[in-house]
Tab-separated table of C-alpha atoms and ligand atoms in Angstrom:
chain	number	residue	atom	x	y	z
A	437	MET	CA	-0.989	5.485	-9.200
A	438	SER	CA	-1.978	7.497	-6.186
A	439	LEU	CA	-1.003	6.609	-2.621
A	440	PRO	CA	-2.231	5.645	-0.119
A	441	ARG	CA	-4.620	3.310	-1.877
A	442	LEU	CA	-6.716	0.253	-1.274
A	443	GLU	CA	-6.308	-2.599	-3.704
A	444	ILE	CA	-9.524	-4.529	-3.967
A	445	ARG	CA	-9.307	-7.876	-5.754
A	446	LEU	CA	-12.812	-8.341	-7.074
A	447	ASP	CA	-12.160	-11.897	-8.257
A	448	LEU	CA	-11.241	-12.978	-4.726
A	449	ILE	CA	-14.284	-11.218	-3.251
A	450	ARG	CA	-16.500	-13.006	-5.778
A	451	HIS	CA	-14.863	-16.337	-4.862
A	452	ASN	CA	-15.470	-15.751	-1.121
A	453	ALA	CA	-19.096	-14.833	-1.743
A	454	GLU	CA	-19.693	-17.842	-4.013
A	455	ILE	CA	-18.273	-20.274	-1.468
A	456	LEU	CA	-20.408	-18.855	1.361
A	457	VAL	CA	-23.575	-18.671	-0.778
A	458	GLY	CA	-23.036	-22.330	-1.755
A	459	ARG	CA	-22.331	-23.619	1.757
A	460	LEU	CA	-25.285	-21.748	3.259
A	461	ALA	CA	-27.650	-22.862	0.470
A	462	GLN	CA	-27.091	-26.419	1.674
A	463	ARG	CA	-28.508	-25.332	5.014
A	464	GLY	CA	-31.456	-23.543	3.463
A	465	ILE	CA	-30.031	-20.069	4.131
A	466	GLU	CA	-29.808	-17.239	1.589
A	467	VAL	CA	-27.254	-14.416	1.763
A	468	CYS	CA	-27.812	-10.668	1.939
A	469	GLY	CA	-24.435	-9.242	0.810
A	470	VAL	CA	-23.471	-6.281	2.999
A	471	THR	CA	-21.559	-3.489	1.233
A	472	LYS	CA	-21.413	-0.976	4.120
A	473	ALA	CA	-17.673	-1.409	4.740
A	474	THR	CA	-17.034	-0.477	1.102
A	475	LEU	CA	-18.960	2.795	1.230
A	476	GLY	CA	-21.583	1.307	-1.061
A	477	SER	CA	-19.190	0.242	-3.802
A	478	ALA	CA	-21.056	-0.688	-7.000
A	479	GLU	CA	-18.023	-2.706	-8.152
A	480	VAL	CA	-18.213	-4.900	-5.051
A	481	ALA	CA	-22.032	-5.048	-5.205
A	482	ARG	CA	-21.891	-6.453	-8.754
A	483	GLU	CA	-19.519	-9.240	-7.660
A	484	LEU	CA	-21.788	-10.156	-4.752
A	485	LEU	CA	-24.834	-10.301	-7.018
A	486	ALA	CA	-22.945	-12.397	-9.582
A	487	ALA	CA	-21.991	-14.760	-6.744
A	488	GLY	CA	-25.647	-15.369	-5.943
A	489	VAL	CA	-26.577	-13.142	-3.000
A	490	THR	CA	-30.342	-12.512	-3.058
A	491	SER	CA	-30.144	-8.919	-1.843
A	492	LEU	CA	-27.687	-6.209	-0.821
A	493	GLY	CA	-27.450	-4.775	2.693
A	494	GLU	CA	-26.441	-1.183	3.445
A	495	SER	CA	-26.464	0.747	6.697
A	496	ARG	CA	-26.594	4.284	5.263
A	497	ILE	CA	-29.034	5.830	2.847
A	498	ASP	CA	-26.296	7.845	1.092
A	499	ASN	CA	-24.581	4.582	0.139
A	500	VAL	CA	-27.891	3.139	-1.072
A	501	GLU	CA	-28.531	6.175	-3.270
A	502	HIS	CA	-24.978	5.906	-4.612
A	503	LEU	CA	-25.609	2.252	-5.552
A	504	ARG	CA	-28.852	3.215	-7.309
A	505	GLN	CA	-27.105	6.028	-9.207
A	506	ARG	CA	-24.488	3.526	-10.332
A	507	GLY	CA	-27.234	1.376	-11.845
A	508	ILE	CA	-27.710	-1.308	-9.188
A	509	GLU	CA	-31.327	-2.455	-9.447
A	510	ALA	CA	-31.212	-5.463	-7.116
A	511	GLU	CA	-33.172	-5.542	-3.888
A	512	ILE	CA	-31.481	-3.403	-1.208
A	513	MET	CA	-32.141	-3.784	2.504
A	514	LEU	CA	-31.365	-0.950	4.908
A	515	ILE	CA	-29.748	-2.812	7.815
A	516	ARG	CA	-29.811	0.058	10.311
A	517	SER	CA	-33.122	1.367	11.599
A	518	PRO	CA	-34.220	4.226	9.303
A	519	PRO	CA	-33.752	7.630	10.962
A	520	MET	CA	-37.182	9.275	11.067
A	521	SER	CA	-35.785	12.260	9.182
A	522	GLN	CA	-34.891	9.989	6.213
A	523	VAL	CA	-38.029	7.887	5.723
A	524	ASP	CA	-38.852	9.416	2.325
A	525	ARG	CA	-35.419	8.547	0.961
A	526	VAL	CA	-35.614	5.069	2.507
A	527	VAL	CA	-38.974	4.309	0.883
A	528	ALA	CA	-37.796	5.757	-2.439
A	529	SER	CA	-34.569	3.807	-2.810
A	530	THR	CA	-34.692	0.672	-0.638
A	531	ASP	CA	-37.087	-2.276	-0.776
A	532	VAL	CA	-36.884	-3.422	2.819
A	533	SER	CA	-35.507	-2.144	6.117
A	534	LEU	CA	-34.707	-3.548	9.561
A	535	ASN	CA	-36.852	-1.837	12.205
A	536	THR	CA	-37.358	-1.658	15.956
A	537	GLU	CA	-39.486	1.462	16.544
A	538	LEU	CA	-43.211	1.649	15.847
A	539	ALA	CA	-43.060	5.445	15.452
A	540	VAL	CA	-40.542	5.051	12.624
A	541	ILE	CA	-42.619	2.348	10.928
A	542	GLU	CA	-45.654	4.662	11.080
A	543	HIS	CA	-43.609	7.319	9.284
A	544	LEU	CA	-42.490	4.745	6.707
A	545	SER	CA	-46.147	3.845	6.183
A	546	ALA	CA	-47.189	7.466	5.654
A	547	SER	CA	-44.303	7.996	3.246
A	548	ALA	CA	-45.084	4.782	1.338
A	549	ARG	CA	-48.675	5.977	0.859
A	550	ARG	CA	-47.523	9.412	-0.320
A	551	GLN	CA	-45.130	7.823	-2.795
A	552	GLN	CA	-47.631	5.114	-3.788
A	553	ARG	CA	-45.077	2.459	-3.021
A	554	ASN	CA	-44.871	-0.507	-0.730
A	555	HIS	CA	-42.105	-0.892	1.829
A	556	ALA	CA	-41.232	-4.207	3.471
A	557	ILE	CA	-39.891	-4.437	6.996
A	558	ILE	CA	-38.158	-6.987	9.164
A	559	LEU	CA	-38.639	-6.501	12.892
A	560	MET	CA	-35.394	-6.887	14.821
A	561	VAL	CA	-35.548	-8.676	18.157
A	562	GLU	CA	-33.128	-8.183	21.068
A	563	LEU	CA	-31.606	-11.564	21.924
A	564	GLY	CA	-28.802	-10.607	24.283
A	565	ASP	CA	-26.222	-8.459	22.499
A	566	LEU	CA	-27.962	-5.240	23.608
A	567	ARG	CA	-27.699	-3.235	20.433
A	568	GLU	CA	-30.856	-2.832	18.305
A	569	GLY	CA	-33.965	-4.911	18.904
A	570	ILE	CA	-37.481	-5.122	20.307
A	571	MET	CA	-37.634	-7.004	23.613
A	572	PRO	CA	-39.088	-10.485	22.864
A	573	SER	CA	-41.932	-9.906	25.336
A	574	ASP	CA	-43.071	-6.861	23.299
A	575	LEU	CA	-42.873	-8.490	19.869
A	576	LEU	CA	-46.473	-9.676	19.455
A	577	GLU	CA	-47.850	-6.274	20.389
A	578	VAL	CA	-45.625	-4.513	17.825
A	579	VAL	CA	-46.568	-7.046	15.134
A	580	GLU	CA	-50.256	-6.438	15.808
A	581	GLN	CA	-49.840	-2.703	15.223
A	582	VAL	CA	-47.600	-3.112	12.169
A	583	LEU	CA	-50.131	-5.381	10.442
A	584	ASP	CA	-52.619	-2.503	10.431
A	585	LEU	CA	-50.293	-0.061	8.663
A	586	PRO	CA	-51.038	0.568	4.967
A	587	GLY	CA	-48.068	0.471	2.584
A	588	ILE	CA	-46.050	-1.711	4.961
A	589	THR	CA	-45.475	-5.457	4.515
A	590	LEU	CA	-44.156	-7.446	7.437
A	591	ARG	CA	-41.668	-9.727	5.737
A	592	GLY	CA	-40.172	-11.345	8.795
A	593	ILE	CA	-38.161	-10.998	11.968
A	594	GLY	CA	-34.442	-10.929	12.632
A	595	THR	CA	-31.716	-10.367	15.142
A	596	ASN	CA	-28.163	-9.079	15.357
A	597	LEU	CA	-25.573	-10.470	17.759
A	598	ALA	CA	-21.827	-10.136	18.352
A	599	CYS	CA	-21.571	-6.442	17.390
A	600	GLN	CA	-22.029	-4.595	20.675
A	601	SER	CA	-21.312	-7.138	23.399
A	602	GLY	CA	-19.690	-10.000	21.476
A	603	VAL	CA	-22.567	-12.421	22.191
A	604	ILE	CA	-21.977	-15.516	20.010
A	605	PRO	CA	-24.878	-16.954	17.971
A	606	ASP	CA	-25.648	-20.457	19.278
A	607	ALA	CA	-28.352	-23.107	19.604
A	608	SER	CA	-30.021	-21.151	22.401
A	609	ASN	CA	-30.423	-17.658	20.886
A	610	MET	CA	-31.039	-19.008	17.362
A	611	GLY	CA	-33.606	-21.457	18.782
A	612	GLN	CA	-35.294	-18.502	20.448
A	613	LEU	CA	-35.559	-16.750	17.056
A	614	THR	CA	-37.294	-19.796	15.572
A	615	ASP	CA	-39.663	-20.009	18.571
A	616	LEU	CA	-40.543	-16.311	18.212
A	617	THR	CA	-41.205	-16.818	14.484
A	618	GLU	CA	-43.629	-19.598	15.262
A	619	SER	CA	-45.389	-17.655	17.990
A	620	VAL	CA	-45.934	-14.677	15.642
A	621	GLU	CA	-47.257	-16.979	12.926
A	622	ALA	CA	-49.579	-18.792	15.342
A	623	ALA	CA	-50.904	-15.598	16.930
A	624	PHE	CA	-51.780	-13.871	13.643
A	625	GLY	CA	-52.307	-16.802	11.266
A	626	LEU	CA	-49.630	-15.667	8.823
A	627	LYS	CA	-46.367	-16.932	7.387
A	628	LEU	CA	-43.126	-14.956	7.759
A	629	SER	CA	-40.946	-15.353	4.688
A	630	VAL	CA	-37.563	-14.090	5.951
A	631	ILE	CA	-35.950	-14.955	9.269
A	632	SER	CA	-32.757	-12.928	9.254
A	633	GLY	CA	-30.472	-14.671	11.741
A	634	GLY	CA	-27.502	-12.317	11.891
A	635	ASN	CA	-24.129	-11.374	10.432
A	636	SER	CA	-20.760	-12.999	9.717
A	637	ALA	CA	-20.501	-14.019	13.375
A	638	ASN	CA	-23.354	-16.503	12.718
A	639	LEU	CA	-21.291	-18.606	10.300
A	640	GLY	CA	-19.763	-20.845	12.972
A	641	TRP	CA	-23.267	-21.810	14.073
A	642	ALA	CA	-24.843	-21.894	10.609
A	643	LEU	CA	-22.190	-24.128	9.025
A	644	SER	CA	-21.754	-26.553	11.903
A	645	PRO	CA	-23.344	-29.924	10.996
A	646	GLU	CA	-24.594	-30.246	14.591
A	647	SER	CA	-26.666	-27.052	14.429
A	648	SER	CA	-30.380	-27.209	13.933
A	649	ILE	CA	-31.110	-24.261	11.629
A	650	GLY	CA	-34.781	-24.071	12.537
A	651	ARG	CA	-36.534	-21.281	10.670
A	652	VAL	CA	-33.461	-19.095	10.050
A	653	SER	CA	-33.514	-18.362	6.311
A	654	GLN	CA	-31.081	-15.477	5.782
A	655	LEU	CA	-27.706	-14.179	6.971
A	656	ARG	CA	-26.401	-10.667	6.286
A	657	LEU	CA	-22.698	-11.047	5.449
A	658	GLY	CA	-20.046	-8.367	5.061
A	659	GLU	CA	-16.777	-9.077	6.866
A	660	ALA	CA	-16.639	-12.798	6.052
A	661	ILE	CA	-16.942	-12.061	2.326
A	662	LEU	CA	-14.500	-9.139	2.225
A	663	LEU	CA	-11.845	-10.401	4.639
A	664	GLY	CA	-12.479	-14.162	4.666
A	665	ARG	CA	-12.474	-14.211	8.454
A	666	ASN	CA	-14.756	-15.349	11.230
A	667	PRO	CA	-15.424	-12.231	13.361
A	668	THR	CA	-15.863	-14.121	16.647
A	669	ASP	CA	-12.157	-15.055	16.729
A	670	ARG	CA	-10.769	-13.560	13.483
A	671	THR	CA	-9.518	-16.912	12.214
A	672	GLY	CA	-9.495	-17.434	8.446
A	673	ILE	CA	-12.519	-19.338	7.096
A	674	ASP	CA	-11.639	-22.573	5.303
A	675	GLY	CA	-11.376	-22.098	1.541
A	676	LEU	CA	-11.741	-18.291	1.625
A	677	HIS	CA	-9.175	-15.638	0.671
A	678	THR	CA	-8.042	-13.385	3.529
A	679	ASP	CA	-6.056	-11.100	1.205
A	680	ALA	CA	-8.784	-9.762	-1.073
A	681	ILE	CA	-8.142	-6.225	0.177
A	682	ALA	CA	-4.774	-4.590	0.923
A	683	LEU	CA	-3.722	-1.045	1.798
A	684	LEU	CA	-0.629	0.429	0.168
A	685	GLY	CA	1.256	3.290	1.797
A	686	GLU	CA	4.439	5.200	0.958
A	687	VAL	CA	7.556	5.454	3.125
A	688	ILE	CA	8.391	9.106	3.891
A	689	GLU	CA	11.237	8.569	6.384
A	690	SER	CA	13.654	5.695	6.998
A	691	LYS	CA	16.290	6.096	9.739
A	692	ASP	CA	18.204	4.414	12.516
A	693	LYS	CA	16.893	5.858	15.820
A	694	PRO	CA	17.273	5.260	19.560
A	695	MET	CA	14.961	2.603	20.982
A	696	VAL	CA	13.772	4.813	23.850
A	697	PRO	CA	12.503	8.396	23.789
A	698	ALA	CA	14.626	11.148	25.399
A	699	GLY	CA	13.294	13.782	27.809
A	700	THR	CA	10.502	14.071	30.353
A	701	ARG	CA	7.348	12.396	29.119
A	702	GLY	CA	3.710	13.437	29.363
A	703	GLN	CA	0.760	12.397	27.222
A	704	SER	CA	1.198	11.926	23.483
A	705	ALA	CA	-1.172	13.370	20.882
A	706	PHE	CA	-3.649	10.534	21.484
A	707	GLY	CA	-3.532	10.004	25.244
A	708	ALA	CA	-1.184	8.016	27.422
A	709	ALA	CA	2.123	7.242	25.707
A	710	LYS	CA	3.239	3.608	25.724
A	711	GLN	CA	5.925	2.851	28.295
A	712	THR	CA	9.029	1.746	26.464
A	713	GLN	CA	11.174	-0.826	28.216
A	714	GLY	CA	14.855	-0.124	28.787
A	715	ALA	CA	17.113	-1.360	25.992
A	716	ASP	CA	19.868	0.998	24.911
A	717	GLY	CA	20.890	1.092	21.309
A	718	THR	CA	19.130	1.902	18.106
A	719	GLU	CA	16.659	0.334	15.712
A	720	GLU	CA	15.533	0.828	12.139
A	721	ARG	CA	12.431	2.985	12.036
A	722	ILE	CA	10.334	3.983	9.094
A	723	ILE	CA	7.397	6.342	8.769
A	724	VAL	CA	4.594	5.676	6.290
A	725	ALA	CA	2.282	8.473	5.102
A	726	LEU	CA	-0.824	7.027	6.756
A	727	GLY	CA	-2.493	8.002	10.001
A	728	ARG	CA	-5.596	7.906	12.111
A	729	GLN	CA	-7.391	9.922	9.470
A	730	ASP	CA	-7.005	6.895	7.188
A	731	ILE	CA	-6.807	3.775	9.343
A	732	ASP	CA	-7.343	2.329	12.792
A	733	PRO	CA	-3.705	1.817	13.894
A	734	GLU	CA	-4.725	-1.216	15.996
A	735	GLY	CA	-6.158	-2.946	12.946
A	736	ILE	CA	-3.320	-2.772	10.481
A	737	VAL	CA	-0.716	-5.508	10.005
A	738	ALA	CA	2.614	-4.745	8.352
A	739	PRO	CA	4.521	-7.354	6.349
A	740	LEU	CA	7.537	-8.954	8.062
A	741	PRO	CA	10.103	-7.882	9.127
A	742	LEU	CA	8.124	-4.717	9.971
A	743	THR	CA	6.026	-4.142	13.091
A	744	SER	CA	3.741	-1.178	13.658
A	745	LEU	CA	4.488	0.972	16.715
A	746	GLY	CA	1.321	3.018	16.303
A	747	ALA	CA	0.070	6.067	14.482
A	748	SER	CA	-0.797	9.707	15.087
A	749	SER	CA	-3.034	11.700	12.710
A	750	ASP	CA	-0.748	11.419	9.688
A	751	HIS	CA	2.269	9.282	10.615
A	752	LEU	CA	2.377	5.504	10.922
A	753	VAL	CA	5.598	4.514	12.694
A	754	LEU	CA	7.112	1.069	12.112
A	755	THR	CA	10.186	-0.696	13.350
A	756	SER	CA	12.129	-3.440	11.644
A	757	MET	CA	13.998	-6.527	12.858
A	758	ALA	CA	16.151	-6.464	9.725
A	759	PRO	CA	18.559	-3.715	8.683
A	760	LYS	CA	17.596	-1.285	5.892
A	761	PRO	CA	13.982	-2.446	5.648
A	762	ALA	CA	12.506	0.089	3.248
A	763	ALA	CA	13.888	3.129	1.463
A	764	VAL	CA	12.145	6.478	1.296
A	765	GLY	CA	9.682	6.393	-1.574
A	766	SER	CA	9.099	2.640	-1.436
A	767	VAL	CA	5.625	1.203	-0.997
A	768	ILE	CA	4.483	-1.019	1.885
A	769	ARG	CA	1.508	-3.386	1.518
A	770	PHE	CA	-0.575	-3.852	4.684
A	771	THR	CA	-3.392	-6.192	5.566
A	772	LEU	CA	-6.369	-4.795	7.439
A	773	ASP	CA	-8.908	-5.909	9.977
A	774	TYR	CA	-12.527	-4.814	9.735
A	775	SER	CA	-12.021	-1.650	11.759
A	776	ALA	CA	-9.023	-0.486	9.707
A	777	LEU	CA	-10.820	-1.420	6.476
A	778	LEU	CA	-13.860	0.631	7.426
A	779	ARG	CA	-11.711	3.672	8.225
A	780	ALA	CA	-9.622	3.352	5.039
A	781	MET	CA	-12.705	2.981	2.851
A	782	THR	CA	-14.303	6.069	4.367
A	783	SER	CA	-11.180	8.258	4.343
A	784	PRO	CA	-11.247	10.837	1.547
A	785	PHE	CA	-7.440	10.574	1.425
A	786	VAL	CA	-7.328	6.898	0.441
A	787	ALA	CA	-7.724	6.020	-3.244
A	788	ARG	CA	-9.146	2.732	-4.474
A	789	ARG	CA	-8.027	0.464	-7.223
A	790	PHE	CA	-10.363	-2.345	-8.242
A	791	LEU	CA	-8.707	-5.353	-9.856
A	792	GLN	CA	-10.980	-7.500	-11.995
A	793	ASP	CA	-8.539	-10.368	-12.549
A	794	SER	CA	-5.804	-10.033	-9.952
A	795	SER	CA	-3.846	-13.130	-11.043
A	796	THR	CA	-2.814	-11.451	-14.302
A	797	ASP	CA	-2.267	-7.975	-12.865
A	798	PRO	CA	1.275	-6.724	-13.544
A	799	PHE	CA	1.368	-4.729	-10.304
A	800	MET	CA	0.472	-7.569	-7.960
A	801	PRO	CA	3.321	-8.904	-5.798
B	1415	LIG	C1	-22.785	-4.569	9.804
B	1415	LIG	C2	-24.010	-5.394	9.927
B	1415	LIG	C3	-24.065	-6.645	9.311
B	1415	LIG	C4	-22.880	-7.261	8.595
B	1415	LIG	O1	-21.916	-7.612	9.551
B	1415	LIG	P1	-20.586	-8.388	9.151
B	1415	LIG	O2	-19.956	-8.737	10.445
B	1415	LIG	O3	-19.775	-7.458	8.336
B	1415	LIG	O4	-20.999	-9.598	8.394
B	1415	LIG	C5	-25.254	-7.357	9.390
B	1415	LIG	N1	-26.320	-6.855	10.034
B	1415	LIG	C6	-26.302	-5.670	10.653
B	1415	LIG	C7	-27.531	-5.195	11.342
B	1415	LIG	C8	-25.143	-4.895	10.617
B	1415	LIG	O5	-25.132	-3.706	11.228
């Protein structure tokens, strides 16, 4: 089997999704299952749908089209504002998109009319994280204009926190989303059906018994399902698997080497070189055939007794506490954070192996 490769345990992903769908249902919240970190994997999408998500979320139209070509017919929401240059493709292959710009929505409307289709939108509101969103004070004016556009249905409003500035969803910003929902409904005499409260970082708030959920009716979840972790502090979520996805790489060098570099030192290939403290002597070092073209070196965790010392384009260097840690040709299994996962999934050099029932797989450790 080819290396490096991701091993994706579909049964564990399904379990994570089922648990979250069930817990959130008790709070009146449905789940949009986000596949963007998997490059629009149809295998993963099918598990999410089987687990009860009500729609799929994708950030890129290429991934959406890939899902459609692979036979996924479920509702797909584009979770990044449609680029104006792609509105025809967005109307053709998605059902709903998150939007912040009236000019884009006007283009979506024109395209929907040309294609004799209807396109639903959710207006994103800026609630403090300073990534996408209409300023709350401008929301009513945008709604008024959107309601006049043929081919466009205003399905609801939403927000996204924690991605750009790490702002944590709480009673205050989520309460604001409910208040805005009610002010839109009162001003225009309509009912918004989806209030899309945020991403995996919302789970702490959404699942806390003290929280008042208000009108929030949907969360868009990617990381929590795939990695089983809470993105605000990266702790494992109770009852979820944190090992559903692993990256396997091959050892291409294994040697005893000095602990400190020799010679006059300038910058390394990727900027300032780490200062290495004193210690004479040698240590076991191995090199794995993985690099920045495949992973984010900060986001990869090696199994004990190995520790990563960093990576250049094609070499991941590790040190070991124990002697003779790994022979040339052996395979190391790493765990990944979201950033490393994203990079590995989008690297053309990394293969993927989907495991349907990982407990009976002969190759699992
Ligand atoms: C990526 C993204 C999500 C999913 O985020 P996770 O942290 O993976 O759950 C949800 N909404 C938007 C707008 C996103 O860009």
